[in-house]
Amino acid sequence: MNQKLIELLKQSPSIGTILRYGDLIKLPNWYLAAGAIPTVVWNSIVSNEPEKFLHDIDIVYYDDRDISEKAEAQAEKQVRAIFPEIPHKIDVKNQARVHTWYRDKTGKSILQYPSVEAAMDMWLSVTAVGIKPMRGRYKVYAPYGLDDLFSMEVKPNRRIISAEHYRKKAAKWKSQWPELAVFDYEFGGGGTRKGQ
């Protein structure tokens, strides 16, 4: 299924460009991840243009040596300079510094994540998918597998995401892709690592 994911993502001119030239990104332990991935996959499934509803592209990385906002902004500037032709915002976030702003955004305190993968483990199963090129091949990180993504099933991950945040995000997606099956927050079906 990883190969199917890669082929679908390459249908997006913007994501295809990042996958083709991603070896130029010199951030530690980075992935192209989060909302852009389900956007492109779901658009393909329902026969939309690949970049319909694509507003930004998330690049996540992990650098606990410098968790300043300034360093993160510099990382974003560097990535943006590699891909000036991409018309979408490229949002670059150091997952080692999420704990410094998460409480202000959500009202909930969290500890520093020990890795970019640990941060992604907290996301919804359909967004907890990261991909990056590595010397002519691709590494995919998908702790919950790809079944929910390809079946268009949105399930909560109650490990960190509040009911309010989940419902708001799910309602937005449902308005864009009516074919989605959105599970109730109380269902709690997401957040189980593949193989558990």
XYZ file of C-alpha atoms in Angstrom:
196
model
C 0.000 0.000 0.000
C 3.001 2.297 0.471
C 3.616 2.209 -3.288
C 0.001 3.167 -3.964
C 0.373 6.107 -1.557
C 3.546 7.280 -3.274
C 1.964 7.102 -6.731
C -1.118 9.054 -5.609
C 0.983 11.748 -3.927
C 3.047 12.190 -7.084
C -0.179 13.214 -8.881
C 0.021 16.493 -6.964
C 2.446 18.808 -8.786
C 3.489 20.443 -5.501
C 3.947 17.289 -3.448
C 5.511 15.514 -6.419
C 8.105 18.287 -6.604
C 8.933 17.938 -2.905
C 9.237 14.165 -3.240
C 11.441 14.520 -6.327
C 13.813 17.079 -4.785
C 13.348 16.373 -1.089
C 16.929 15.182 -0.698
C 17.815 18.895 -0.839
C 16.004 19.444 2.478
C 18.667 19.301 5.167
C 16.473 19.272 8.274
C 17.001 16.547 10.881
C 14.534 13.660 10.737
C 11.959 15.428 8.567
C 8.777 14.222 6.858
C 6.169 15.666 4.542
C 3.120 14.891 6.676
C -0.297 15.813 8.035
C -3.235 17.309 6.120
C -1.767 17.497 2.616
C -1.568 13.715 2.449
C -5.271 12.917 3.007
C -6.187 15.889 0.829
C -4.388 14.464 -2.199
C -5.393 10.845 -1.515
C -9.078 11.657 -1.021
C -9.113 13.905 -4.077
C -7.798 10.994 -6.127
C -10.388 8.580 -4.725
C -13.313 10.897 -5.557
C -11.808 12.044 -8.891
C -11.130 15.657 -7.887
C -8.143 17.615 -9.139
C -5.142 16.509 -7.010
C -4.692 19.851 -5.223
C -8.325 20.810 -4.656
C -8.671 22.015 -1.025
C -4.866 21.961 -0.596
C -4.030 25.116 1.359
C -0.670 24.262 2.858
C 1.955 21.555 2.950
C 3.384 20.501 6.297
C 7.025 19.601 6.741
C 7.759 18.352 10.255
C 11.205 17.746 11.675
C 12.926 17.197 15.012
C 15.791 19.296 16.338
C 16.033 19.478 20.129
C 19.348 21.378 19.963
C 17.569 24.632 19.096
C 13.861 24.855 19.864
C 13.597 28.592 19.339
C 10.915 30.130 17.172
C 13.689 31.916 15.278
C 15.378 28.632 14.318
C 12.058 27.191 13.170
C 11.366 30.283 11.046
C 14.837 29.963 9.513
C 14.151 26.301 8.698
C 10.916 27.300 6.957
C 12.738 29.990 4.989
C 15.353 27.463 3.852
C 12.719 24.951 2.705
C 10.730 27.659 0.955
C 13.885 28.721 -0.933
C 14.264 25.187 -2.311
C 10.703 25.192 -3.681
C 9.872 28.752 -4.821
C 7.593 27.435 -7.587
C 5.168 25.771 -5.153
C 2.119 28.053 -4.862
C 0.970 26.713 -1.484
C 2.214 27.747 1.941
C 4.885 25.390 3.200
C 4.480 25.142 6.960
C 7.663 23.875 8.644
C 7.347 22.854 12.297
C 9.978 21.572 14.706
C 8.177 18.912 16.734
C 10.788 19.307 19.496
C 9.236 22.692 20.359
C 5.503 21.884 20.222
C 5.337 21.741 24.020
C 6.394 25.426 24.168
C 3.206 26.658 22.453
C 0.681 23.823 22.722
C -0.867 25.021 25.996
C -1.497 28.526 24.605
C -3.218 27.019 21.576
C -5.266 24.279 23.270
C -5.259 24.935 27.017
C -3.546 21.586 27.585
C 0.085 21.143 28.635
C 2.200 18.402 27.103
C 5.743 17.167 27.600
C 8.388 17.589 24.939
C 8.104 14.893 22.297
C 11.193 12.660 22.141
C 11.031 12.357 18.333
C 9.106 13.492 15.273
C 7.515 10.043 15.136
C 6.282 10.341 18.737
C 4.615 13.625 17.783
C 2.946 12.045 14.755
C 1.673 9.211 16.966
C -0.634 11.779 18.583
C -2.324 12.775 15.313
C -5.463 11.365 13.724
C -4.799 8.126 11.855
C -5.493 9.752 8.465
C -2.964 12.529 9.111
C -0.389 10.441 11.014
C 1.324 9.634 7.748
C 4.732 10.959 6.816
C 6.846 10.419 3.731
C 10.317 11.468 2.686
C 12.741 10.555 -0.073
C 15.914 8.769 0.961
C 18.556 8.237 -1.728
C 16.174 7.275 -4.515
C 13.647 5.446 -2.318
C 10.882 6.596 0.012
C 10.437 6.145 3.720
C 6.829 6.110 4.919
C 5.933 6.437 8.592
C 2.316 5.495 9.320
C 1.903 4.226 12.901
C -1.788 3.410 12.388
C -1.361 2.014 8.898
C -3.013 3.360 5.762
C -6.382 1.574 5.887
C -8.325 4.501 7.401
C -6.787 6.877 4.869
C -7.703 4.764 1.846
C -11.152 3.785 3.207
C -11.889 7.480 3.854
C -12.644 6.781 7.522
C -11.961 9.602 9.975
C -11.542 8.303 13.513
C -10.575 10.177 16.667
C -7.284 9.817 18.466
C -8.224 10.754 22.012
C -4.658 10.572 23.305
C -4.302 14.339 22.955
C -6.907 15.758 20.550
C -9.977 17.263 22.222
C -13.538 16.450 21.171
C -14.036 20.055 20.047
C -10.927 20.077 17.856
C -11.772 16.671 16.359
C -15.375 17.578 15.568
C -14.374 20.884 13.974
C -11.723 19.262 11.773
C -13.985 16.331 10.850
C -16.881 18.652 9.940
C -14.617 20.707 7.675
C -13.368 17.591 5.907
C -16.901 16.169 5.594
C -18.018 19.392 3.884
C -15.180 18.983 1.362
C -15.477 15.215 0.872
C -19.072 14.114 1.627
C -17.989 10.510 0.948
C -16.018 10.421 4.227
C -17.199 8.217 7.068
C -16.692 10.266 10.242
C -16.711 8.327 13.507
C -18.009 9.853 16.744
C -15.384 11.134 19.163
C -16.649 8.707 21.794
C -15.916 5.824 19.420
C -12.209 6.200 20.132
C -11.289 3.891 17.250
C -8.176 5.804 16.234
C -4.957 5.894 18.142
C -4.282 2.159 18.095
C -0.925 1.451 16.560
C -0.897 -1.022 13.717
C -0.093 -4.482 15.043
C -1.549 -3.850 18.517
